[in-house]
PDB file of C-alpha atoms in Angstrom:
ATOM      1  CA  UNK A 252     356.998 -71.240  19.840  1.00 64.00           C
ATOM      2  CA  UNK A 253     354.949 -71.953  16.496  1.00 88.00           C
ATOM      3  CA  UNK A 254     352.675 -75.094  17.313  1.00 96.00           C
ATOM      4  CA  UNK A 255     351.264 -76.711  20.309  1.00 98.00           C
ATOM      5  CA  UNK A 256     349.139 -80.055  20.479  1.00 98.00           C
ATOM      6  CA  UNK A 257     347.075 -80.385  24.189  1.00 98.00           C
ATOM      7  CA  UNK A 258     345.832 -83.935  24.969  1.00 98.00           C
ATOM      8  CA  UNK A 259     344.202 -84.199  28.579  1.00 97.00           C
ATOM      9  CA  UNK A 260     344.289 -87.127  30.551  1.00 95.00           C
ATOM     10  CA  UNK A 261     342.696 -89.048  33.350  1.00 92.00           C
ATOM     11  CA  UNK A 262     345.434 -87.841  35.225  1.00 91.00           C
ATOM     12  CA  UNK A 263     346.969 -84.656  34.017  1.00 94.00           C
ATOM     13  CA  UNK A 264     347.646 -83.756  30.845  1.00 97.00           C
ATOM     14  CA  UNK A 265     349.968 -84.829  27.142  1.00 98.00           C
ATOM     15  CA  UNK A 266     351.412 -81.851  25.263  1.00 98.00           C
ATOM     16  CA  UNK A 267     353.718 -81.370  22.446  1.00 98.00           C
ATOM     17  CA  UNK A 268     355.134 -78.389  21.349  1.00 98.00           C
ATOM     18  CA  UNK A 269     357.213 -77.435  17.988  1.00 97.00           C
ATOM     19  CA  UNK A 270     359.757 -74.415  18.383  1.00 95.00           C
ATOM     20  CA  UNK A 271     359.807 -72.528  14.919  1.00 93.00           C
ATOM     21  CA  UNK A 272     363.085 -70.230  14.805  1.00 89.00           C
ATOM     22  CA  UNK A 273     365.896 -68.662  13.248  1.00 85.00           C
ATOM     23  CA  UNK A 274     368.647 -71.491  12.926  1.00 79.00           C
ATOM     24  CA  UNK A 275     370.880 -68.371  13.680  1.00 76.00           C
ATOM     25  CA  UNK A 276     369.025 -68.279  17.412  1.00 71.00           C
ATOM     26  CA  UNK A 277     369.332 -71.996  18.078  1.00 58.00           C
ATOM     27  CA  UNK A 278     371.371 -72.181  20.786  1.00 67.00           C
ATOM     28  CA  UNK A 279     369.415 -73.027  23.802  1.00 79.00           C
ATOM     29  CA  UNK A 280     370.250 -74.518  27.576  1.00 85.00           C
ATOM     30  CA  UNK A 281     368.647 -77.952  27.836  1.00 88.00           C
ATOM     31  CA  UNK A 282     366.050 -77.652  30.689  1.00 91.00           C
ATOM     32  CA  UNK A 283     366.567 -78.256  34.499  1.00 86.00           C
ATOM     33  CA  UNK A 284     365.165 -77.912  37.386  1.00 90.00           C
ATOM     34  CA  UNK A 285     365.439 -74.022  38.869  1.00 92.00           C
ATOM     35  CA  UNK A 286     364.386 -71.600  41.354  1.00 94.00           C
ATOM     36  CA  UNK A 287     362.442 -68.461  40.443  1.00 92.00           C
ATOM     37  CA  UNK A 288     361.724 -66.039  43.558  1.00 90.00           C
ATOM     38  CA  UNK A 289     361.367 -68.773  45.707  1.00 92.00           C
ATOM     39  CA  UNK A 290     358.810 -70.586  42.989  1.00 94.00           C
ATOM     40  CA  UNK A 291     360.671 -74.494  41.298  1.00 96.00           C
ATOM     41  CA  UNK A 292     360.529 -74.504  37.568  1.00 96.00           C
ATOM     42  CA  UNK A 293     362.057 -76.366  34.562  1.00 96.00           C
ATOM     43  CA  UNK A 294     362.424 -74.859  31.186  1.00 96.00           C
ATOM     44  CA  UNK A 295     364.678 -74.611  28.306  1.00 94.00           C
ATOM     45  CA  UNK A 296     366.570 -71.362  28.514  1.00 92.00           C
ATOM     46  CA  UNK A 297     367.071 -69.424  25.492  1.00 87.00           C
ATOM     47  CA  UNK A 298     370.916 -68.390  25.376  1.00 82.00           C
ATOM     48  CA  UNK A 299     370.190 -65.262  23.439  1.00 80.00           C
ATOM     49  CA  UNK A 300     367.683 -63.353  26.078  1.00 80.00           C
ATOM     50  CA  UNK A 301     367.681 -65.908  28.582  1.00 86.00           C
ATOM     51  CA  UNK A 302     363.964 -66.060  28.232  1.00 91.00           C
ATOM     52  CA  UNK A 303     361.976 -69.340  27.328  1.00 94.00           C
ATOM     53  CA  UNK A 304     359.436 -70.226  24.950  1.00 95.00           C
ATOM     54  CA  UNK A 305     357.397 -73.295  27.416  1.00 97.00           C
ATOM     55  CA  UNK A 306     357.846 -74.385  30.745  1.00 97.00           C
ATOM     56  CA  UNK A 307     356.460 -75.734  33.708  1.00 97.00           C
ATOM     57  CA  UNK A 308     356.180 -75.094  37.752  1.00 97.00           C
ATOM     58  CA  UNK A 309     356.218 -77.036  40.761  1.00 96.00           C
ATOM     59  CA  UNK A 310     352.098 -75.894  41.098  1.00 94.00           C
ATOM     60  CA  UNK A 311     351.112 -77.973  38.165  1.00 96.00           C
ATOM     61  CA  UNK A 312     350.972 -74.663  35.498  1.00 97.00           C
ATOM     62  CA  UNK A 313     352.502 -75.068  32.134  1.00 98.00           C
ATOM     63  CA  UNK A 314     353.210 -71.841  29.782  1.00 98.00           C
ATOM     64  CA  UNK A 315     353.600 -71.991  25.892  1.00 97.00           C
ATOM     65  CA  UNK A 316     354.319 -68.753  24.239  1.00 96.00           C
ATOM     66  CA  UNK A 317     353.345 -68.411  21.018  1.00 93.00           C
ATOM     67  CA  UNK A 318     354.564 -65.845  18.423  1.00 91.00           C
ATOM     68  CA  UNK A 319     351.448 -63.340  17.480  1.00 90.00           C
ATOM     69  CA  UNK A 320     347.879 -62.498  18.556  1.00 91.00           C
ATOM     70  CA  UNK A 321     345.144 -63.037  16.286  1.00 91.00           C
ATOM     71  CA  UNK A 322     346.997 -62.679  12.646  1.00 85.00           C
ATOM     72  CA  UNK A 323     350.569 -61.557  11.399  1.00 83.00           C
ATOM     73  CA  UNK A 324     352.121 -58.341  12.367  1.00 85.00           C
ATOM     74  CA  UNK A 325     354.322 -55.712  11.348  1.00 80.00           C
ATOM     75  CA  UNK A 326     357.687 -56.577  13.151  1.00 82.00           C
ATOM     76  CA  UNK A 327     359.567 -53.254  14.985  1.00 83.00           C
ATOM     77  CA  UNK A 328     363.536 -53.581  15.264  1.00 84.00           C
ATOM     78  CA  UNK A 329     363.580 -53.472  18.364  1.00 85.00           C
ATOM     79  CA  UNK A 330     361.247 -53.924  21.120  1.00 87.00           C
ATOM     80  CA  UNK A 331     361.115 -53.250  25.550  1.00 87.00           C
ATOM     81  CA  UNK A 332     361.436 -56.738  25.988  1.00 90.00           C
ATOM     82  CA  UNK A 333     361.872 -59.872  24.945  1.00 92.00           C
ATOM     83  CA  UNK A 334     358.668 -62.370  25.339  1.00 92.00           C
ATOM     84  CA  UNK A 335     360.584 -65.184  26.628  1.00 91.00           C
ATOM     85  CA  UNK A 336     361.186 -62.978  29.736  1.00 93.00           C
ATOM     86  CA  UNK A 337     357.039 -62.285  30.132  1.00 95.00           C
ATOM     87  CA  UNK A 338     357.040 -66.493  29.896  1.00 95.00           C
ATOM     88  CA  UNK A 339     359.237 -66.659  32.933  1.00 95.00           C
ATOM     89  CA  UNK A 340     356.744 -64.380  35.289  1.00 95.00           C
ATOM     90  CA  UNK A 341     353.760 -66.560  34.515  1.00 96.00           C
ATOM     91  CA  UNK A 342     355.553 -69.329  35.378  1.00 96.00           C
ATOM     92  CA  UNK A 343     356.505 -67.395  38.712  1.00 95.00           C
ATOM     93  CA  UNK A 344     353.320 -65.576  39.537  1.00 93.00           C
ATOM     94  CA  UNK A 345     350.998 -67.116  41.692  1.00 86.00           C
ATOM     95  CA  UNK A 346     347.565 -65.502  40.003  1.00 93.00           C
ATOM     96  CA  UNK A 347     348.203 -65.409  36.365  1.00 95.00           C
ATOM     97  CA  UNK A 348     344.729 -63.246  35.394  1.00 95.00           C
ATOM     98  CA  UNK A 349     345.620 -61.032  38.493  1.00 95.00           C
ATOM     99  CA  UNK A 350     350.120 -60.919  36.112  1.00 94.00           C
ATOM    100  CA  UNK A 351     348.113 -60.231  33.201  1.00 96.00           C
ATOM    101  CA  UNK A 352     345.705 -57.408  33.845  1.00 96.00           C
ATOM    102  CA  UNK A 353     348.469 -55.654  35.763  1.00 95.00           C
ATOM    103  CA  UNK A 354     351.149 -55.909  33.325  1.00 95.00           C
ATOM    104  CA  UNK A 355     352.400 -53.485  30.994  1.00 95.00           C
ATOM    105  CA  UNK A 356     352.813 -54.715  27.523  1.00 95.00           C
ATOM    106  CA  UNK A 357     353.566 -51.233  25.978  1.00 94.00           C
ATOM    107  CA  UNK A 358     356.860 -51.763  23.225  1.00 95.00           C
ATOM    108  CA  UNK A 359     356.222 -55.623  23.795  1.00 94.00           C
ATOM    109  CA  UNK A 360     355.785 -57.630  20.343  1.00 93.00           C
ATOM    110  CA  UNK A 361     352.098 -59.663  19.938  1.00 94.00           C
ATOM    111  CA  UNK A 362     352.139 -62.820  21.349  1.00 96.00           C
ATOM    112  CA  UNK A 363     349.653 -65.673  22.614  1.00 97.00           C
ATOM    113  CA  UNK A 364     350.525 -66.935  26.024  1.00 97.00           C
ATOM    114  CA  UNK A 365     348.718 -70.635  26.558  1.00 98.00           C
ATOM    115  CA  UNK A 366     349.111 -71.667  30.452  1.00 98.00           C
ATOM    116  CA  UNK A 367     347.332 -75.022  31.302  1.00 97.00           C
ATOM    117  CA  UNK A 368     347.156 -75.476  35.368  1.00 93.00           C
ATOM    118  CA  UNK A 369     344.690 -77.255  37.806  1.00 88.00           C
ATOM    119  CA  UNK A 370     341.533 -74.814  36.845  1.00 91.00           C
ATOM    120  CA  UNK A 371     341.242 -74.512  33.386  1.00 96.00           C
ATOM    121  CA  UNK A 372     343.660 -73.247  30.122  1.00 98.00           C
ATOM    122  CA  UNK A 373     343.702 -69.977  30.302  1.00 98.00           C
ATOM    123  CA  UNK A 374     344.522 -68.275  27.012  1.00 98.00           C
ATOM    124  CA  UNK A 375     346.429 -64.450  26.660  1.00 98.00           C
ATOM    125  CA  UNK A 376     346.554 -62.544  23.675  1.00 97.00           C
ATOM    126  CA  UNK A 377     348.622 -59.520  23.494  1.00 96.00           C
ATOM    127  CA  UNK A 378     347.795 -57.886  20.087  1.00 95.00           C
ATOM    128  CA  UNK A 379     350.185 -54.917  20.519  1.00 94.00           C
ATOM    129  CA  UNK A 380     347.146 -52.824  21.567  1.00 94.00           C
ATOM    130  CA  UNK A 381     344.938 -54.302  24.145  1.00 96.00           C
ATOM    131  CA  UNK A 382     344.914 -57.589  26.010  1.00 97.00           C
ATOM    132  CA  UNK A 383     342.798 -60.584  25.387  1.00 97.00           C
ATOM    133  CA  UNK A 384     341.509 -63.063  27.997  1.00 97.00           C
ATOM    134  CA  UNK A 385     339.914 -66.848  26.837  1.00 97.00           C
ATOM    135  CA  UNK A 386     339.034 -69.529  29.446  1.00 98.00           C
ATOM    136  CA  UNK A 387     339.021 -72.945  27.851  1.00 98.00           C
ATOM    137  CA  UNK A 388     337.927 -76.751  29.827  1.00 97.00           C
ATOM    138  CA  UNK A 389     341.022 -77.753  30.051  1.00 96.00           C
ATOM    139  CA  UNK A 390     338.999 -81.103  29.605  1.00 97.00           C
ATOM    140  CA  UNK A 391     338.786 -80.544  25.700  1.00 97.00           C
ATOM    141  CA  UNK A 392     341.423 -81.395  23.724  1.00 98.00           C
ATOM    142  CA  UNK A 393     343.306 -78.483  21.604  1.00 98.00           C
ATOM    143  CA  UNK A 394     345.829 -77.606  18.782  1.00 98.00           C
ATOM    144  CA  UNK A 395     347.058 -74.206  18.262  1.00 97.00           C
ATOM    145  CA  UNK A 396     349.431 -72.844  15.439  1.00 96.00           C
ATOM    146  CA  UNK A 397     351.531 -69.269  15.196  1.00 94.00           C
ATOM    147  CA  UNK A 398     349.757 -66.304  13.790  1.00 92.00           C
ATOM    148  CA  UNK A 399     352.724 -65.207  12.062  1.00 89.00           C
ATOM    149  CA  UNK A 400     353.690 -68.026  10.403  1.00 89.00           C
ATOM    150  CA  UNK A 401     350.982 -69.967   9.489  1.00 89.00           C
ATOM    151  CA  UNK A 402     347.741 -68.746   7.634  1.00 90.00           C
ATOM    152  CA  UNK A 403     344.242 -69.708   9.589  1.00 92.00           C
ATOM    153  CA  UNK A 404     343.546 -72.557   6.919  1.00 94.00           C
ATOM    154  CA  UNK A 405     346.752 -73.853   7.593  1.00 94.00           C
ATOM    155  CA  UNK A 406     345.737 -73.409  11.510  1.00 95.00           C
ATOM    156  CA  UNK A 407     342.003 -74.912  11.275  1.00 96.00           C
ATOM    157  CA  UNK A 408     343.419 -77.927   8.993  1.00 96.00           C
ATOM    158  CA  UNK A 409     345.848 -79.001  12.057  1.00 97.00           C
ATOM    159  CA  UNK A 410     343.371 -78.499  14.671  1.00 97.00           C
ATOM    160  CA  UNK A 411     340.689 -80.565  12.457  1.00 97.00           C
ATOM    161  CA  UNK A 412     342.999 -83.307  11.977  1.00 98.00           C
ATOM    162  CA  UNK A 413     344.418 -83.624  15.559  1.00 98.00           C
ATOM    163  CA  UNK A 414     340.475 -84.050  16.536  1.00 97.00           C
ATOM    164  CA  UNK A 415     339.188 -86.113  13.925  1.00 97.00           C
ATOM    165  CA  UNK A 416     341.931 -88.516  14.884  1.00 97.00           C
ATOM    166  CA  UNK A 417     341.979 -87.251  19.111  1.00 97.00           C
ATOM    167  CA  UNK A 418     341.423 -91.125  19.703  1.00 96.00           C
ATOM    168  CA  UNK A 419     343.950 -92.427  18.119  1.00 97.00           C
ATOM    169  CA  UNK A 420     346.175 -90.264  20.039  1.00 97.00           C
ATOM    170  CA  UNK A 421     344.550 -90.985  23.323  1.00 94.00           C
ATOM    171  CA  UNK A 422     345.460 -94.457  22.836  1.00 95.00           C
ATOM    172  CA  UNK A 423     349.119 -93.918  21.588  1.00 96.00           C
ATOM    173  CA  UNK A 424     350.160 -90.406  22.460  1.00 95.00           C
ATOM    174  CA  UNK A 425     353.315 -91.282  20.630  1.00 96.00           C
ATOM    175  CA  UNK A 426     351.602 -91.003  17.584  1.00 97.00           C
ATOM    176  CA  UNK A 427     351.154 -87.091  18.605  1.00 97.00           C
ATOM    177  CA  UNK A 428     355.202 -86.718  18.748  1.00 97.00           C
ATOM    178  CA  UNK A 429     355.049 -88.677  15.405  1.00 98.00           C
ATOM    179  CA  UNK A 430     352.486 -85.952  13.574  1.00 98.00           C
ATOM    180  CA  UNK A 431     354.997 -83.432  14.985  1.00 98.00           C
ATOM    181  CA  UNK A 432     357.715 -85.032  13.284  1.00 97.00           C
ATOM    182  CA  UNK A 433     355.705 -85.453  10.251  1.00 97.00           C
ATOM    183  CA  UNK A 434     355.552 -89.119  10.141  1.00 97.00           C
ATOM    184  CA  UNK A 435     352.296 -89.831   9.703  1.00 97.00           C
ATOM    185  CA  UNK A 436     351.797 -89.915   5.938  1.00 94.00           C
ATOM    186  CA  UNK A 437     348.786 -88.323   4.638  1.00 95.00           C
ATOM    187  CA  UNK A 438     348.075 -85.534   7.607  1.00 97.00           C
ATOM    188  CA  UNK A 439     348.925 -81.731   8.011  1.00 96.00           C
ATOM    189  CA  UNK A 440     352.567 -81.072   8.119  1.00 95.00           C
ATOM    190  CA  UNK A 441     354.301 -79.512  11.765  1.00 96.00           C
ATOM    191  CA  UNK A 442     357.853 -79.628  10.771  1.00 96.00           C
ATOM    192  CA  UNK A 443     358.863 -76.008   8.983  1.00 94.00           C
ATOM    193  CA  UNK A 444     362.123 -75.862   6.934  1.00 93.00           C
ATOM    194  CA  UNK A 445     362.205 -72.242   5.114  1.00 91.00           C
ATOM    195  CA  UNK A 446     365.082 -70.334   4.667  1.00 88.00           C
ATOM    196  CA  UNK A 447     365.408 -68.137   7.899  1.00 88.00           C
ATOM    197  CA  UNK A 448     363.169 -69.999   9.610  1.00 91.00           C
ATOM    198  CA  UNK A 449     362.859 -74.005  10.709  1.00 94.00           C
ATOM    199  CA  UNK A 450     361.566 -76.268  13.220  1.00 95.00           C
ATOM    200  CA  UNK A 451     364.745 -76.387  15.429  1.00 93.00           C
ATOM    201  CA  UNK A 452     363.141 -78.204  18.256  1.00 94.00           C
ATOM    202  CA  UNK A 453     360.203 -80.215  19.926  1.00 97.00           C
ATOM    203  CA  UNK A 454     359.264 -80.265  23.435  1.00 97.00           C
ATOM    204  CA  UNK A 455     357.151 -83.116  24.800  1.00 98.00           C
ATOM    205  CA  UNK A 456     355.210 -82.367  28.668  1.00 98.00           C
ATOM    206  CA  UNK A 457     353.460 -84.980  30.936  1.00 98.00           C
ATOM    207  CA  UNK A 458     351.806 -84.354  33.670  1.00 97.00           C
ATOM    208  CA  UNK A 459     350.978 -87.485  35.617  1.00 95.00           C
ATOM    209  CA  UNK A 460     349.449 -85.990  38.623  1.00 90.00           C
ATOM    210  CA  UNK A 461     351.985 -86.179  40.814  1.00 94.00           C
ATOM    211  CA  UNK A 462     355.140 -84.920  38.554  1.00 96.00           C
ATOM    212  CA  UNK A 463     356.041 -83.870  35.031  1.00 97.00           C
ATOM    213  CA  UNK A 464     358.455 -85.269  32.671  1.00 97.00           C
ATOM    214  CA  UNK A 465     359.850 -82.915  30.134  1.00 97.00           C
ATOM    215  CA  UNK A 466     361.518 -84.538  27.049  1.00 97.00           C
ATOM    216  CA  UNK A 467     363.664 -81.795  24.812  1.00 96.00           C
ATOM    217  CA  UNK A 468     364.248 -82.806  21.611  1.00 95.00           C
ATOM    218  CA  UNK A 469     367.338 -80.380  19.865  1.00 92.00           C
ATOM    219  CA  UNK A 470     366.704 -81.096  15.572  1.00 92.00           C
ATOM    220  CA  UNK A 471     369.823 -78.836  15.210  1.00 88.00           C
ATOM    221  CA  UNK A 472     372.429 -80.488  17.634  1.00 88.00           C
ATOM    222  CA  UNK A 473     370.400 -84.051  17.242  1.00 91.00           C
ATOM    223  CA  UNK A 474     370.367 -83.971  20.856  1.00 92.00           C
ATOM    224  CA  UNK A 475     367.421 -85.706  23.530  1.00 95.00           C
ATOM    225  CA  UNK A 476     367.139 -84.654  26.956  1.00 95.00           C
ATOM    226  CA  UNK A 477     364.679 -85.997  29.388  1.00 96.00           C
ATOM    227  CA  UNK A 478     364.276 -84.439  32.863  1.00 95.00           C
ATOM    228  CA  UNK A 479     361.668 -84.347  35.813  1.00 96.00           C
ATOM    229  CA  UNK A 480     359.789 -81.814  38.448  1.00 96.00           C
ATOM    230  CA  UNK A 481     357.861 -83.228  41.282  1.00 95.00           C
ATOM    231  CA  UNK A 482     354.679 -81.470  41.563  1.00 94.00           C
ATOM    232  CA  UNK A 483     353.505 -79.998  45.150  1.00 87.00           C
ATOM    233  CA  UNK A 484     350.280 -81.248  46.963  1.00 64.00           C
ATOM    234  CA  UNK A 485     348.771 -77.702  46.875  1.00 53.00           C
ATOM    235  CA  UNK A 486     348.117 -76.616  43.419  1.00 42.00           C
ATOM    236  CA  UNK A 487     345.332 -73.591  44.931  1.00 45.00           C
ATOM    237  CA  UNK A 488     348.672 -72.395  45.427  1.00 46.00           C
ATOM    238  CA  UNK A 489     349.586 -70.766  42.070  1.00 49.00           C
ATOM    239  CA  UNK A 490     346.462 -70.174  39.909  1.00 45.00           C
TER     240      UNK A 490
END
């Protein structure tokens, strides 16, 4: 939920995405293909509040969700409901600006919602008082980090890296997975290992233009699973 890397392509678009989290809430259902009122999606299910964290539709859309808005927060116990359930709608909604102005986010924790699709990457910010809307080219690369865990240096020093070097990655976009991992010596670390809260897995997402491949990569069960969704010919569909 804590770091995502976008790298578009002639043909659809690279990501890689680091899940930060409680080893405590690791258990998760490896992804497969599912149907979501009457919409085809793969994601990883979280086994705690059955929500998910990124996923991706039969329309083309991916959704990252992304703990925070604009900077760290004062957590509630409790809250209305869990984010990982507000991930599943936008993968399930057919106009995502039309989900997001009409939802109600009242009692629902800040978080940054990141959904790439045919148009554009749009970017939601729910800062626990009002909504936020950013359109991005989805034809510029991008790196985002969590709000909550990670100061803005730390933020800006990723994203400054990952574009400095955007070439080298265009040419061997398993050189993005190995930043993630924190094999590249000499560059911004991704992998977090604190005491309540780790890097417990990494999610890899191509889009080839006519299907995606989702690779999910378990660091606590040391675990790889690598699935597929055909997209449909008629991505105006969901937008």
């Amino acid at each position: 939920m804590c770091t995502l890397s976008y790298l578009p392509l002639k043909q659809g678009f690279f990501v890689v995405n680091n899940r930060d989290e409680s080893p405590l809430r690791a258990a998760t259902f490896q992804p497969e293909p599912m149907e979501i009122d009457g919409v085809k999606i793969m994601a990883p299910i979280d086994a705690t509040v059955k929500g998910t964290w990124i996923g991706i539709n039969e329309a083309g859309r991916m959704v990252c969700l992304m703990n925070g808005a604009f900077e760290n927060h004062v957590k509630k116990p409790l809250y209305r409901k869990s984010r990982g359930k507000v991930t599943l709608e936008f993968l399930t909604n057919i106009d995502a600006i039309a989900c997001f102005e009409a939802s109600d986010f009242h009692e629902i924790e800040p978080f940054t919602l990141i959904i790439i699709d045919q148009e554009n990457i749009k970017v939601f910010r729910w800062d626990e008082v009002k909504k936020h809307v950013e359109i991005l080219d989805k034809d510029v690369p991008h790196n985002w980090s969590s709000s909550t865990l990670y100061e803005q240096k730390v933020a800006e020093s990723r994203a400054e890296y990952f574009l400095s070097n955007i070439q080298m990655f265009i040419e061997q976009k398993e050189k993005i997975i190995a930043w993630h991992k924190d094999e590249i010596q000499d560059s911004p670390k991704i992998i977090l290992d604190r005491p309540q809260v780790k890097t417990i897995s990494i999610t890899t997402i191509h889009h080839n233009g006519a299907n995606f491949e989702m690779v999910f990569h378990d660091l606590v069960n040391q675990n790889t699973f690598e699935t597929y969704l055909n997209i449909k010919q008629q991505p105006h569909e969901i937008h």
